[in-house]
Amino acid sequence: MTEPTNADGDTTGPLGPAPGSAHHRRRGPAAVLGDLRAVDGALYAAVAATPTPTLDRALRRLSHAADHSKISLAIAASLALGGPRSRRAALAGAGAVAVASASANLLGKRLVRRARPDREAARVTVDRHVPMPTSASFPSGHTASAVAFAVAVGVVLPGAAVPLGALASAVAYSRVHTGVHYPGDVAAGAVLGIASAATALAAVAAARGPHGPAAGPAAGRRP
């Protein structure tokens, strides 16, 4: 037995499509994006509402110190004073910071134009405050640069990967803790940082060319 149909031949019985299902399918991506924004806002509010007086001053200072990638560039300058491998790590790290900064500020922020969080409405304690940037919120440039530096240097100098990764994570969290970024901004910045590091590492490898120092044990042997 078939289900009854209407004048247009559509099935109207219990096995037919639910009323408005096509509309729901059309608005699916927008609905998912709205849900993600709601989660993002809830995480931001949870961080703002959690009292952490011991961490507030330290994270505020860290966030401020990371302005213009001052921490990463200072580390790169120290590495540049070392041997060839350290200098290569410094070059890769500085290049990754440049790519990440340009991508975040000249491309990402101009394309998305997400408004900064309302720090006062979220009641972020004044002890956490750093100057609220005037640029768009998405993605986090501080995070992109810190992650890019950590990944690029960590690939060249594996021993530095863990401490630099921890530093980048702290910088990223400090941007949410101080109320100037949503967690989603930071997550996007981290992804951008990884991509920027890959770009910088590829550029350094290409600049060295096929005649660069070999990495294997046979390097330096004569035929």
Short mmCIF file of C-alpha atoms in Angstrom, two decimals:
data_model
loop_
_atom_site.label_atom_id
_atom_site.label_comp_id
_atom_site.label_asym_id
_atom_site.label_seq_id
_atom_site.Cartn_x
_atom_site.Cartn_y
_atom_site.Cartn_z
CA MET A 1 0.00 0.00 0.00
CA THR A 2 1.43 3.37 -0.96
CA GLU A 3 1.29 6.56 1.03
CA PRO A 4 -1.25 9.16 -0.12
CA THR A 5 0.13 11.98 -2.20
CA ASN A 6 -0.93 15.55 -2.65
CA ALA A 7 -1.69 17.31 -5.91
CA ASP A 8 2.01 17.82 -6.57
CA GLY A 9 2.77 14.14 -6.09
CA ASP A 10 4.56 14.64 -2.74
CA THR A 11 4.21 12.00 -0.09
CA THR A 12 2.31 13.33 2.91
CA GLY A 13 2.25 10.23 5.11
CA PRO A 14 4.44 9.43 8.10
CA LEU A 15 7.27 8.18 5.86
CA GLY A 16 7.42 11.41 3.89
CA PRO A 17 9.84 14.25 4.58
CA ALA A 18 9.15 16.29 7.68
CA PRO A 19 7.65 19.71 7.04
CA GLY A 20 10.38 22.29 6.58
CA SER A 21 13.19 19.70 6.34
CA ALA A 22 14.58 21.31 3.18
CA HIS A 23 14.66 24.62 5.00
CA HIS A 24 16.54 23.05 7.90
CA ARG A 25 19.04 21.50 5.50
CA ARG A 26 19.63 24.88 3.87
CA ARG A 27 20.29 26.56 7.18
CA GLY A 28 22.41 23.68 8.53
CA PRO A 29 25.85 25.30 8.10
CA ALA A 30 24.60 28.56 9.60
CA ALA A 31 23.09 26.68 12.54
CA VAL A 32 26.34 24.80 13.17
CA LEU A 33 28.30 28.04 13.04
CA GLY A 34 25.87 29.58 15.50
CA ASP A 35 26.30 26.64 17.87
CA LEU A 36 30.09 26.92 17.66
CA ARG A 37 29.89 30.60 18.45
CA ALA A 38 27.71 29.82 21.44
CA VAL A 39 30.25 27.30 22.74
CA ASP A 40 33.05 29.79 22.08
CA GLY A 41 31.24 32.47 24.05
CA ALA A 42 30.47 30.06 26.89
CA LEU A 43 34.14 29.06 27.20
CA TYR A 44 35.16 32.71 27.23
CA ALA A 45 32.62 33.47 29.94
CA ALA A 46 33.77 30.47 32.00
CA VAL A 47 37.38 31.67 31.93
CA ALA A 48 36.27 35.19 32.83
CA ALA A 49 34.17 33.95 35.74
CA THR A 50 36.87 31.70 37.25
CA PRO A 51 38.83 33.52 39.98
CA THR A 52 42.59 33.01 39.52
CA PRO A 53 44.29 35.81 41.48
CA THR A 54 47.63 33.98 41.57
CA LEU A 55 47.77 33.67 37.78
CA ASP A 56 46.28 37.01 36.81
CA ARG A 57 49.40 39.15 37.09
CA ALA A 58 51.74 36.59 35.53
CA LEU A 59 49.50 35.98 32.53
CA ARG A 60 48.89 39.69 32.05
CA ARG A 61 52.65 40.30 31.95
CA LEU A 62 53.20 37.37 29.60
CA SER A 63 50.50 38.60 27.23
CA HIS A 64 52.03 42.07 27.21
CA ALA A 65 55.56 40.70 26.70
CA ALA A 66 54.36 38.77 23.66
CA ASP A 67 53.28 41.97 21.89
CA HIS A 68 55.01 42.25 18.50
CA SER A 69 56.54 38.80 19.11
CA LYS A 70 59.16 40.31 21.43
CA ILE A 71 59.72 37.02 23.29
CA SER A 72 60.12 34.94 20.13
CA LEU A 73 62.44 37.43 18.47
CA ALA A 74 64.60 37.68 21.60
CA ILE A 75 64.96 33.89 21.61
CA ALA A 76 65.78 33.96 17.90
CA ALA A 77 68.51 36.55 18.54
CA SER A 78 70.03 34.28 21.19
CA LEU A 79 69.91 31.29 18.87
CA ALA A 80 71.61 33.28 16.12
CA LEU A 81 74.71 33.52 18.32
CA GLY A 82 75.09 29.74 18.32
CA GLY A 83 76.32 27.24 15.75
CA PRO A 84 75.03 26.67 12.21
CA ARG A 85 72.06 24.62 13.34
CA SER A 86 71.02 27.20 15.92
CA ARG A 87 71.32 29.94 13.33
CA ARG A 88 69.17 27.92 10.95
CA ALA A 89 66.59 27.51 13.71
CA ALA A 90 66.66 31.26 14.36
CA LEU A 91 66.14 31.97 10.67
CA ALA A 92 63.28 29.49 10.39
CA GLY A 93 61.65 30.83 13.56
CA ALA A 94 61.90 34.48 12.54
CA GLY A 95 60.60 33.65 9.08
CA ALA A 96 57.67 31.74 10.55
CA VAL A 97 56.79 34.70 12.77
CA ALA A 98 56.85 37.02 9.74
CA VAL A 99 54.56 34.73 7.73
CA ALA A 100 52.17 34.22 10.65
CA SER A 101 51.98 37.91 11.49
CA ALA A 102 51.32 38.93 7.90
CA SER A 103 48.74 36.17 7.39
CA ALA A 104 46.86 36.99 10.59
CA ASN A 105 46.89 40.78 10.38
CA LEU A 106 46.81 41.46 6.65
CA LEU A 107 44.59 38.58 5.60
CA GLY A 108 42.67 36.80 8.38
CA LYS A 109 41.52 39.82 10.36
CA ARG A 110 40.50 41.74 7.23
CA LEU A 111 38.51 38.84 5.85
CA VAL A 112 36.63 37.80 9.01
CA ARG A 113 36.36 41.12 10.90
CA ARG A 114 35.11 39.53 14.10
CA ALA A 115 34.44 42.00 16.89
CA ARG A 116 36.52 41.78 20.06
CA PRO A 117 34.86 40.30 23.15
CA ASP A 118 32.93 42.61 25.46
CA ARG A 119 35.29 42.33 28.39
CA GLU A 120 33.24 44.57 30.65
CA ALA A 121 30.02 42.64 30.04
CA ALA A 122 31.85 39.39 30.83
CA ARG A 123 33.16 41.01 34.03
CA VAL A 124 36.80 40.16 33.38
CA THR A 125 38.59 41.38 36.48
CA VAL A 126 40.66 44.53 36.03
CA ASP A 127 43.73 42.73 37.38
CA ARG A 128 43.84 40.78 34.11
CA HIS A 129 43.46 43.72 31.76
CA VAL A 130 45.90 44.49 28.98
CA PRO A 131 45.12 47.17 26.37
CA MET A 132 42.27 46.01 24.16
CA PRO A 133 43.56 45.94 20.55
CA THR A 134 41.66 47.92 17.94
CA SER A 135 42.12 45.24 15.27
CA ALA A 136 39.62 42.47 14.55
CA SER A 137 39.55 39.52 16.93
CA PHE A 138 39.88 36.57 14.52
CA PRO A 139 42.44 35.02 14.41
CA SER A 140 44.77 35.65 17.34
CA GLY A 141 47.98 37.11 15.93
CA HIS A 142 49.87 36.56 19.19
CA THR A 143 48.98 32.88 19.10
CA ALA A 144 49.78 32.48 15.41
CA SER A 145 53.24 33.99 15.82
CA ALA A 146 54.09 32.12 19.03
CA VAL A 147 53.00 28.76 17.64
CA ALA A 148 54.73 29.39 14.32
CA PHE A 149 58.00 30.15 16.11
CA ALA A 150 57.74 27.15 18.42
CA VAL A 151 57.00 24.71 15.59
CA ALA A 152 59.66 26.05 13.22
CA VAL A 153 62.41 26.13 15.83
CA GLY A 154 61.30 22.80 17.30
CA VAL A 155 61.66 21.06 13.94
CA VAL A 156 65.25 22.28 13.54
CA LEU A 157 66.13 21.91 17.24
CA PRO A 158 63.96 19.08 18.65
CA GLY A 159 65.26 19.73 22.16
CA ALA A 160 63.59 23.14 22.13
CA ALA A 161 60.20 21.84 20.99
CA VAL A 162 58.72 21.14 24.44
CA PRO A 163 59.72 24.37 26.24
CA LEU A 164 58.80 26.53 23.25
CA GLY A 165 55.53 24.65 22.83
CA ALA A 166 54.70 25.25 26.49
CA LEU A 167 55.53 28.94 26.09
CA ALA A 168 53.35 29.24 22.99
CA SER A 169 50.47 27.52 24.81
CA ALA A 170 50.81 29.92 27.73
CA VAL A 171 50.81 32.92 25.38
CA ALA A 172 47.74 31.57 23.60
CA TYR A 173 45.82 31.03 26.85
CA SER A 174 46.87 34.43 28.18
CA ARG A 175 44.98 36.11 25.34
CA VAL A 176 41.73 34.50 26.52
CA HIS A 177 42.58 35.01 30.19
CA THR A 178 43.13 38.72 29.70
CA GLY A 179 39.82 38.97 27.86
CA VAL A 180 41.02 40.18 24.46
CA HIS A 181 40.26 37.01 22.46
CA TYR A 182 37.70 34.22 22.29
CA PRO A 183 39.05 30.64 22.49
CA GLY A 184 38.07 30.16 18.85
CA ASP A 185 40.36 33.03 17.84
CA VAL A 186 43.23 31.31 19.61
CA ALA A 187 42.48 27.92 18.04
CA ALA A 188 42.46 29.48 14.58
CA GLY A 189 45.69 31.30 15.37
CA ALA A 190 47.35 28.01 16.35
CA VAL A 191 46.34 26.38 13.05
CA LEU A 192 47.63 29.41 11.15
CA GLY A 193 50.87 29.24 13.13
CA ILE A 194 51.48 25.62 12.16
CA ALA A 195 50.87 26.42 8.49
CA SER A 196 53.19 29.43 8.72
CA ALA A 197 55.94 27.32 10.26
CA ALA A 198 55.63 24.77 7.45
CA THR A 199 55.92 27.58 4.89
CA ALA A 200 59.01 29.06 6.57
CA LEU A 201 60.71 25.67 6.92
CA ALA A 202 60.10 24.94 3.25
CA ALA A 203 61.59 28.32 2.30
CA VAL A 204 64.69 27.74 4.44
CA ALA A 205 65.15 24.27 2.94
CA ALA A 206 64.79 25.67 -0.58
CA ALA A 207 67.30 28.43 0.15
CA ARG A 208 69.87 25.89 1.31
CA GLY A 209 69.40 24.00 -1.94
CA PRO A 210 70.49 20.47 -2.79
CA HIS A 211 74.09 21.26 -1.86
CA GLY A 212 73.34 22.07 1.77
CA PRO A 213 74.98 20.05 4.55
CA ALA A 214 73.80 16.46 4.54
CA ALA A 215 72.17 15.15 7.66
CA GLY A 216 73.25 11.54 7.41
CA PRO A 217 76.36 9.87 8.88
CA ALA A 218 77.97 9.81 5.46
CA ALA A 219 78.07 13.61 5.32
CA GLY A 220 81.58 14.79 4.67
CA ARG A 221 82.84 11.46 3.32
CA ARG A 222 84.68 11.57 0.07
CA PRO A 223 83.92 8.96 -2.60
#
